Amino acid sequence: RNLGGKLGESVAQLLNIEYMGQLRAFPEPQLQNTFGEKTGNWLFDLCRGVESEPVRPRHLPKSIGCSKNFLGTQALRSCEQVKHWLQQLATELEERLEKDKEQVSLLFHSIYPN
């Protein structure tokens, strides 16, 4: 986590390692000298499973929707076209609601098992 991009490349190259577990072999002072005091401390703790960042709840969406614009030559010109697209949008919305319901169900079953 958080070791992708430039920091991850730097850690891998400078220490000649591939995996987080390999980082544990380096003493804290060496990590501080190589990456600076703050980042060195953070890397030392992180590879040992120590994380001081608080857990933040993920908020559930307040609304779910779908839409489509029909501009210019795509403008709907008949009731049949409108009915067709209402059906398409309703189907897409139903799929999104079902997916959300599954995710919420999994979330609450894992937090509050029956």
mmCIF file of C-alpha atoms in Angstrom:
data_model
loop_
_atom_site.group_PDB
_atom_site.id
_atom_site.type_symbol
_atom_site.label_atom_id
_atom_site.label_comp_id
_atom_site.label_asym_id
_atom_site.label_seq_id
_atom_site.Cartn_x
_atom_site.Cartn_y
_atom_site.Cartn_z
ATOM 1 C CA ARG A 1 0.000 0.000 0.000
ATOM 2 C CA ASN A 2 1.273 3.477 -0.902
ATOM 3 C CA LEU A 3 4.488 2.072 -2.341
ATOM 4 C CA GLY A 4 3.542 2.318 -5.965
ATOM 5 C CA GLY A 5 4.822 5.045 -8.207
ATOM 6 C CA LYS A 6 8.014 6.950 -7.499
ATOM 7 C CA LEU A 7 8.430 5.909 -3.857
ATOM 8 C CA GLY A 8 7.964 2.225 -4.652
ATOM 9 C CA GLU A 9 10.456 2.423 -7.514
ATOM 10 C CA SER A 10 12.923 4.277 -5.300
ATOM 11 C CA VAL A 11 12.659 1.735 -2.463
ATOM 12 C CA ALA A 12 13.038 -1.193 -4.872
ATOM 13 C CA GLN A 13 16.053 0.302 -6.663
ATOM 14 C CA LEU A 14 17.952 1.798 -3.737
ATOM 15 C CA LEU A 15 17.532 -1.244 -1.498
ATOM 16 C CA ASN A 16 17.545 -3.842 -4.282
ATOM 17 C CA ILE A 17 14.333 -5.482 -3.022
ATOM 18 C CA GLU A 18 11.050 -6.625 -4.569
ATOM 19 C CA TYR A 19 8.786 -7.440 -1.622
ATOM 20 C CA MET A 20 7.629 -5.619 1.502
ATOM 21 C CA GLY A 21 8.894 -8.471 3.690
ATOM 22 C CA GLN A 22 12.416 -7.817 2.430
ATOM 23 C CA LEU A 23 12.207 -4.271 3.783
ATOM 24 C CA ARG A 24 12.173 -5.659 7.348
ATOM 25 C CA ALA A 25 15.849 -6.572 7.023
ATOM 26 C CA PHE A 26 16.855 -2.900 7.046
ATOM 27 C CA PRO A 27 17.404 -1.090 10.365
ATOM 28 C CA GLU A 28 15.453 2.082 11.003
ATOM 29 C CA PRO A 29 18.524 4.381 10.933
ATOM 30 C CA GLN A 30 19.462 3.111 7.473
ATOM 31 C CA LEU A 31 15.945 3.755 6.155
ATOM 32 C CA GLN A 32 16.033 7.243 7.697
ATOM 33 C CA ASN A 33 19.406 8.004 6.094
ATOM 34 C CA THR A 34 18.245 6.748 2.701
ATOM 35 C CA PHE A 35 14.717 8.222 2.574
ATOM 36 C CA GLY A 36 14.712 10.951 5.211
ATOM 37 C CA GLU A 37 13.627 10.727 8.831
ATOM 38 C CA LYS A 38 9.861 10.866 8.329
ATOM 39 C CA THR A 39 9.673 8.487 5.346
ATOM 40 C CA GLY A 40 12.273 6.176 6.901
ATOM 41 C CA ASN A 41 10.228 5.910 10.117
ATOM 42 C CA TRP A 42 7.073 5.317 8.110
ATOM 43 C CA LEU A 43 8.681 2.559 5.992
ATOM 44 C CA PHE A 44 10.149 0.898 9.097
ATOM 45 C CA ASP A 45 6.728 0.787 10.785
ATOM 46 C CA LEU A 46 4.763 -0.070 7.647
ATOM 47 C CA CYS A 47 6.729 -3.220 6.841
ATOM 48 C CA ARG A 48 6.055 -4.370 10.424
ATOM 49 C CA GLY A 49 2.314 -3.798 10.182
ATOM 50 C CA VAL A 50 2.324 -0.650 12.311
ATOM 51 C CA GLU A 51 -0.007 2.001 10.886
ATOM 52 C CA SER A 52 -1.108 5.049 12.843
ATOM 53 C CA GLU A 53 -3.571 6.398 10.289
ATOM 54 C CA PRO A 54 -7.111 6.140 11.664
ATOM 55 C CA VAL A 55 -9.688 3.932 9.995
ATOM 56 C CA ARG A 56 -12.192 6.036 8.080
ATOM 57 C CA PRO A 57 -15.666 4.729 7.341
ATOM 58 C CA ARG A 58 -16.733 4.426 3.730
ATOM 59 C CA HIS A 59 -20.009 6.178 3.191
ATOM 60 C CA LEU A 60 -22.768 4.540 1.229
ATOM 61 C CA PRO A 61 -23.996 6.443 -1.828
ATOM 62 C CA LYS A 62 -26.985 8.691 -1.226
ATOM 63 C CA SER A 63 -28.337 8.173 -4.717
ATOM 64 C CA ILE A 64 -27.889 5.972 -7.753
ATOM 65 C CA GLY A 65 -28.851 7.064 -11.223
ATOM 66 C CA CYS A 66 -28.149 6.829 -14.920
ATOM 67 C CA SER A 67 -28.731 9.170 -17.829
ATOM 68 C CA LYS A 68 -28.179 9.680 -21.530
ATOM 69 C CA ASN A 69 -28.136 12.846 -23.604
ATOM 70 C CA PHE A 70 -29.810 12.938 -27.001
ATOM 71 C CA LEU A 71 -28.434 15.949 -28.821
ATOM 72 C CA GLY A 72 -28.760 17.037 -32.443
ATOM 73 C CA THR A 73 -29.180 14.107 -34.799
ATOM 74 C CA GLN A 74 -29.615 11.744 -31.846
ATOM 75 C CA ALA A 75 -32.661 13.632 -30.553
ATOM 76 C CA LEU A 76 -35.622 11.374 -29.863
ATOM 77 C CA ARG A 77 -38.403 12.054 -32.347
ATOM 78 C CA SER A 78 -41.108 9.541 -31.506
ATOM 79 C CA CYS A 79 -42.884 8.023 -28.530
ATOM 80 C CA GLU A 80 -41.460 4.633 -29.512
ATOM 81 C CA GLN A 81 -37.910 5.964 -29.267
ATOM 82 C CA VAL A 82 -38.666 7.511 -25.882
ATOM 83 C CA LYS A 83 -40.197 4.234 -24.621
ATOM 84 C CA HIS A 84 -37.199 2.276 -25.897
ATOM 85 C CA TRP A 85 -34.702 4.496 -24.098
ATOM 86 C CA LEU A 86 -36.762 4.655 -20.920
ATOM 87 C CA GLN A 87 -36.680 0.849 -20.883
ATOM 88 C CA GLN A 88 -32.898 0.838 -21.488
ATOM 89 C CA LEU A 89 -32.280 3.348 -18.708
ATOM 90 C CA ALA A 90 -34.630 1.547 -16.318
ATOM 91 C CA THR A 91 -32.792 -1.731 -16.967
ATOM 92 C CA GLU A 92 -29.412 -0.097 -16.366
ATOM 93 C CA LEU A 93 -30.686 1.509 -13.159
ATOM 94 C CA GLU A 94 -32.056 -1.824 -11.962
ATOM 95 C CA GLU A 95 -28.650 -3.457 -12.560
ATOM 96 C CA ARG A 96 -26.893 -0.708 -10.615
ATOM 97 C CA LEU A 97 -29.351 -1.018 -7.728
ATOM 98 C CA GLU A 98 -28.915 -4.800 -7.607
ATOM 99 C CA LYS A 99 -25.125 -4.430 -7.608
ATOM 100 C CA ASP A 100 -25.332 -1.850 -4.817
ATOM 101 C CA LYS A 101 -27.679 -4.093 -2.833
ATOM 102 C CA GLU A 102 -25.194 -6.988 -3.112
ATOM 103 C CA GLN A 103 -22.290 -4.808 -1.996
ATOM 104 C CA VAL A 104 -24.209 -3.381 0.953
ATOM 105 C CA SER A 105 -25.377 -6.859 1.936
ATOM 106 C CA LEU A 106 -21.787 -8.137 1.879
ATOM 107 C CA LEU A 107 -20.647 -5.143 3.897
ATOM 108 C CA PHE A 108 -23.239 -5.576 6.615
ATOM 109 C CA HIS A 109 -22.832 -9.346 6.761
ATOM 110 C CA SER A 110 -19.115 -8.911 7.315
ATOM 111 C CA ILE A 111 -19.602 -6.234 9.975
ATOM 112 C CA TYR A 112 -22.668 -7.733 11.608
ATOM 113 C CA PRO A 113 -22.651 -11.489 10.900
ATOM 114 C CA ASN A 114 -25.958 -13.251 11.362
#
